[in-house]
Coordinates of C-alpha atoms in Angstrom, one line a residue:
M1 CA 5.8 -251.2 -179.0
K2 CA 3.3 -253.3 -177.1
V3 CA 0.3 -251.4 -175.6
P4 CA -1.1 -253.0 -172.4
Q5 CA -4.5 -254.3 -173.2
R6 CA -7.4 -254.2 -170.7
R7 CA -9.2 -257.5 -170.3
N8 CA -12.7 -257.5 -171.8
P9 CA -15.6 -258.2 -169.3
V10 CA -16.7 -261.8 -169.3
V11 CA -20.4 -262.6 -169.6
P12 CA -21.3 -265.4 -167.2
Q13 CA -22.6 -268.5 -168.9
Q14 CA -25.8 -268.5 -166.9
C15 CA -26.6 -264.9 -168.1
A16 CA -26.9 -266.1 -171.7
A17 CA -28.4 -269.5 -171.1
V18 CA -30.7 -269.4 -168.1
P19 CA -34.1 -267.6 -168.4
Y20 CA -35.3 -265.6 -165.5
Q21 CA -38.7 -264.7 -164.1
R22 CA -39.7 -261.1 -164.6
E23 CA -40.7 -259.7 -161.2
A24 CA -41.5 -256.2 -162.2
P25 CA -44.8 -255.3 -164.0
P26 CA -44.6 -255.6 -167.8
S27 CA -44.5 -251.9 -168.3
A28 CA -41.5 -251.3 -166.0
P29 CA -38.0 -251.6 -167.5
D30 CA -35.8 -254.4 -166.1
Y31 CA -32.1 -253.6 -165.6
R32 CA -31.2 -257.2 -166.3
D33 CA -32.4 -256.8 -169.9
W34 CA -30.1 -253.8 -170.3
L35 CA -27.1 -255.7 -168.8
L36 CA -27.7 -258.7 -171.1
W37 CA -27.7 -256.3 -174.1
L38 CA -24.9 -254.0 -172.9
V39 CA -22.1 -256.4 -172.1
P40 CA -22.0 -258.1 -175.5
M41 CA -22.3 -254.7 -177.1
M42 CA -19.3 -253.5 -175.1
N43 CA -17.3 -256.5 -176.3
L44 CA -18.4 -255.8 -179.9
G45 CA -17.4 -252.2 -179.7
A46 CA -13.9 -253.1 -178.5
K47 CA -13.5 -255.6 -181.3
V48 CA -14.6 -253.0 -183.9
L49 CA -12.2 -250.5 -182.4
M50 CA -9.4 -253.0 -182.8
A51 CA -10.5 -254.1 -186.3
L52 CA -10.5 -250.7 -188.0
P53 CA -6.7 -250.1 -187.7
L54 CA -6.1 -253.6 -188.9
A55 CA -8.3 -253.0 -191.9
L56 CA -6.4 -249.8 -192.7
L57 CA -3.2 -251.8 -192.9
L58 CA -4.5 -253.0 -196.2
T59 CA -4.0 -249.5 -197.5
T60 CA -0.7 -247.9 -198.5
N61 CA -1.2 -244.8 -196.3
R62 CA -0.6 -246.3 -192.8
V63 CA -1.7 -242.9 -191.3
L64 CA -4.9 -242.7 -189.3
V65 CA -6.6 -239.4 -188.4
L66 CA -8.3 -239.3 -185.0
P67 CA -10.5 -236.3 -184.6
N68 CA -11.9 -234.9 -181.3
V69 CA -14.1 -231.8 -181.3
V70 CA -14.6 -229.4 -178.4
S71 CA -17.1 -226.5 -178.3
I72 CA -16.3 -223.5 -176.1
P73 CA -19.8 -222.0 -175.7
N74 CA -21.2 -225.3 -174.4
G75 CA -18.3 -226.0 -172.0
P76 CA -16.4 -228.1 -172.0
S77 CA -16.7 -229.5 -168.5
A78 CA -13.7 -231.1 -166.9
L79 CA -15.3 -234.5 -167.2
A80 CA -16.0 -234.0 -170.9
A81 CA -12.4 -233.0 -171.6
K82 CA -11.2 -236.1 -169.8
E83 CA -13.6 -238.5 -171.5
A84 CA -12.8 -237.1 -175.0
A85 CA -9.1 -237.2 -174.4
W86 CA -9.2 -240.8 -173.1
G87 CA -11.1 -242.1 -176.1
L88 CA -8.8 -240.2 -178.5
D89 CA -5.7 -241.5 -176.9
R90 CA -6.8 -245.1 -176.6
Y91 CA -7.4 -245.1 -180.3
A92 CA -3.9 -243.6 -180.8
A93 CA -2.4 -246.4 -178.8
I94 CA -4.3 -249.1 -180.7
S95 CA -3.2 -247.5 -184.0
Q96 CA 0.5 -247.5 -183.1
D97 CA 0.2 -251.1 -181.8
N98 CA -0.9 -252.1 -185.3
G99 CA 1.8 -250.2 -187.2
L100 CA -0.1 -247.0 -188.0
V101 CA 0.8 -243.4 -187.4
P102 CA -2.0 -241.7 -185.5
I103 CA -2.8 -238.1 -186.3
V104 CA -4.2 -236.8 -183.0
E105 CA -6.7 -234.1 -183.6
P106 CA -8.0 -232.1 -180.6
E107 CA -10.1 -229.5 -182.4
I108 CA -11.4 -226.4 -180.6
L109 CA -14.4 -225.1 -182.6
L110 CA -14.6 -221.4 -183.5
D111 CA -18.3 -221.1 -182.6
G112 CA -19.0 -218.3 -180.2
D113 CA -18.2 -214.6 -179.4
H114 CA -15.4 -215.3 -176.9
G115 CA -12.0 -213.6 -177.1
I116 CA -8.6 -215.2 -177.8
D117 CA -7.8 -215.5 -174.1
R118 CA -10.8 -217.7 -173.5
T119 CA -9.8 -220.0 -176.4
F120 CA -6.3 -220.2 -175.0
D121 CA -7.6 -221.2 -171.5
V122 CA -9.8 -223.9 -172.9
A123 CA -7.1 -225.2 -175.3
Q124 CA -4.6 -225.4 -172.4
K125 CA -7.0 -227.7 -170.4
V126 CA -7.9 -229.9 -173.4
W127 CA -4.3 -230.3 -174.6
A128 CA -3.1 -231.1 -171.0
E129 CA -5.7 -234.0 -170.8
V130 CA -4.8 -235.2 -174.3
F131 CA -1.0 -235.5 -173.6
F132 CA -1.6 -236.9 -170.1
Y133 CA -3.6 -239.8 -171.4
L134 CA -1.3 -240.3 -174.4
A135 CA 1.4 -241.0 -171.8
Q136 CA -0.9 -243.2 -169.7
N137 CA -1.6 -245.3 -172.8
N138 CA 2.1 -245.7 -173.6
V139 CA 1.8 -243.8 -176.9
V140 CA 5.2 -243.0 -178.4
F141 CA 5.3 -239.2 -179.0
E142 CA 7.9 -239.5 -181.8
G143 CA 5.3 -241.7 -183.7
I144 CA 2.4 -239.3 -183.8
L145 CA 1.4 -236.1 -185.6
L146 CA -0.6 -233.4 -183.9
K147 CA -3.5 -231.7 -185.8
P148 CA -4.8 -229.0 -183.5
S149 CA -6.7 -225.7 -184.0
M150 CA -4.8 -222.4 -183.8
V151 CA -5.6 -220.1 -180.9
T152 CA -8.0 -217.5 -182.4
P153 CA -11.0 -215.6 -181.1
G154 CA -14.5 -217.0 -181.6
A155 CA -16.0 -216.5 -185.1
E156 CA -18.5 -214.0 -183.7
C157 CA -16.0 -212.0 -181.6
K158 CA -15.7 -208.4 -182.5
D159 CA -12.1 -208.0 -181.5
R160 CA -10.2 -209.7 -184.2
A161 CA -6.6 -210.9 -183.7
T162 CA -3.6 -210.1 -185.9
P163 CA -1.5 -212.9 -187.4
E164 CA 1.2 -211.9 -184.9
Q165 CA -1.2 -212.3 -182.0
V166 CA -2.4 -215.6 -183.2
A167 CA 1.2 -216.8 -183.6
D168 CA 2.2 -215.6 -180.2
Y169 CA -0.8 -217.3 -178.4
T170 CA -0.5 -220.5 -180.4
L171 CA 3.3 -220.9 -180.0
K172 CA 3.0 -220.1 -176.3
L173 CA 0.4 -222.9 -176.0
L174 CA 2.7 -225.3 -177.9
R175 CA 5.6 -224.6 -175.6
R176 CA 3.5 -225.1 -172.5
R177 CA 1.8 -228.3 -173.5
I178 CA 3.5 -230.2 -176.4
P179 CA 6.7 -232.3 -175.9
P180 CA 9.5 -231.4 -178.3
S181 CA 9.6 -235.1 -179.3
V182 CA 6.4 -234.7 -181.3
P183 CA 7.8 -234.3 -184.8
G184 CA 5.1 -232.3 -186.5
I185 CA 2.2 -229.9 -185.9
M186 CA -0.3 -229.8 -188.8
F187 CA -2.8 -227.1 -188.1
L188 CA -6.4 -227.1 -188.9
S189 CA -7.8 -224.0 -190.6
G190 CA -11.0 -224.4 -188.5
G191 CA -13.1 -221.9 -190.4
Q192 CA -10.6 -219.1 -190.8
S193 CA -10.5 -217.3 -194.1
E194 CA -8.1 -218.7 -196.7
V195 CA -5.7 -215.8 -196.5
G196 CA -6.1 -215.5 -192.8
A197 CA -5.1 -219.1 -192.2
T198 CA -2.1 -218.7 -194.4
L199 CA -1.0 -215.4 -192.7
N200 CA -1.3 -217.0 -189.3
L201 CA 0.8 -220.0 -190.3
N202 CA 3.4 -217.8 -191.8
A203 CA 3.7 -215.6 -188.7
M204 CA 4.3 -218.8 -186.6
N205 CA 7.1 -219.9 -188.8
Q206 CA 8.8 -216.5 -188.6
A207 CA 9.3 -217.1 -184.9
P208 CA 11.6 -219.7 -183.3
N209 CA 9.8 -223.0 -182.5
L210 CA 10.8 -226.6 -181.7
W211 CA 8.6 -228.4 -184.2
H212 CA 7.8 -228.6 -187.9
V213 CA 4.7 -226.3 -187.9
S214 CA 2.7 -226.9 -191.1
F215 CA -0.9 -227.2 -192.3
S216 CA -3.6 -229.7 -192.8
Y217 CA -6.3 -227.4 -194.2
A218 CA -9.6 -228.3 -195.9
R219 CA -11.9 -225.3 -196.3
A220 CA -9.0 -222.7 -196.2
L221 CA -7.3 -224.7 -199.0
Q222 CA -10.3 -225.8 -201.1
N223 CA -13.0 -223.2 -200.6
T224 CA -12.3 -221.0 -203.7
C225 CA -11.4 -224.1 -205.7
L226 CA -14.7 -225.7 -205.1
K227 CA -16.6 -222.5 -205.9
K228 CA -14.7 -222.1 -209.2
W229 CA -15.5 -225.7 -210.1
G230 CA -19.2 -225.8 -209.1
G231 CA -19.5 -229.3 -210.4
G232 CA -19.0 -228.3 -214.0
P233 CA -16.5 -230.1 -216.2
E234 CA -15.8 -226.9 -218.1
N235 CA -14.5 -225.3 -214.8
V236 CA -12.0 -228.0 -213.9
K237 CA -8.9 -226.2 -215.2
E238 CA -9.8 -222.9 -213.5
A239 CA -10.5 -224.7 -210.3
Q240 CA -7.2 -226.6 -210.5
E241 CA -5.4 -223.3 -211.0
A242 CA -7.1 -221.8 -207.9
L243 CA -6.1 -224.8 -205.8
L244 CA -2.5 -224.5 -207.0
V245 CA -2.4 -220.9 -206.0
R246 CA -3.6 -221.7 -202.4
A247 CA -1.3 -224.7 -202.2
K248 CA 1.8 -222.6 -203.2
A249 CA 0.8 -219.9 -200.7
N250 CA 0.6 -222.3 -197.8
S251 CA 3.7 -224.1 -198.9
L252 CA 5.6 -220.8 -198.5
A253 CA 3.8 -220.1 -195.2
Q254 CA 5.1 -223.3 -193.6
L255 CA 8.6 -222.0 -194.3
G256 CA 7.8 -218.5 -193.1
K257 CA 8.3 -217.1 -196.6
Y258 CA 4.8 -216.1 -197.6
R259 CA 4.6 -212.4 -198.8
G260 CA 0.9 -212.0 -199.3
G261 CA 0.4 -213.3 -202.8
G262 CA -1.9 -216.1 -203.9
V263 CA -5.1 -214.0 -204.4
R264 CA -6.4 -213.6 -207.9
G265 CA -8.9 -211.1 -209.3
S266 CA -12.4 -212.3 -208.4
Q267 CA -11.0 -214.4 -205.5
K268 CA -10.2 -211.3 -203.4
G269 CA -13.8 -210.9 -202.3
N270 CA -14.0 -214.5 -201.0
V271 CA -10.7 -215.4 -199.3
C272 CA -10.7 -212.6 -196.9
Q273 CA -14.0 -213.6 -195.4
G274 CA -14.3 -216.1 -192.6
I275 CA -15.6 -219.5 -193.7
C276 CA -16.6 -220.9 -190.3
L277 CA -19.6 -223.3 -190.4
L278 CA -21.1 -223.4 -186.9
G279 CA -20.8 -226.8 -185.3
H280 CA -18.2 -228.0 -187.8

């Protein structure tokens, strides 16, 4: 696949070589100073953007995660959604052009007291922009993975959603916005509780869908494990066991076969609590 490349702006020779007389008072900013600084920096940014995927080719993974974060209480404005989607999708195109598999991550933060319908509305707009610009940048849908947030109420919303409701809203959003040619959907936990994220994923896989719907959790997979470990070498074995419990639970959930296990003794007080960090 060959992604069309935009030509970089050319800095005129005289801009770099010929000094000019400052007409404004010394205290006033001169726009020409900004231009002389900005154009080379734009070229440098484009080169850095191209160089990172090339550097990653030296690794054995050949998969590149491209995160993009949207906050609901602060917007997003239509312009913000477009700009975020464009940058994300340009990077996806550059990654594919260099032989990497981009993991496209349009994350909707849980911050706020909004209900699940508000999350659904915002996610619809954001995902529409993301896939519009993926197509505009000639990204091959079969060669990406999508790593989105589930559709849930805000972390401070009093009306909590059941796993069945989360599954219904999230699958409806997938059907409306995601082409069936995308091979895999790897959900973020996004601050949900450990068990909550597992139950929601399990409910989605108990309903018909066109994709492989799985997980790419961090906090909802590692939270109890890290607390058990606490940095102490003597806690490593117990922490590993806790991680294995959560990994097995989510492995069953991505098959729709989770039956509510995976919670041990002292873990019960932790995993049922939300672990949302505002702004993350």
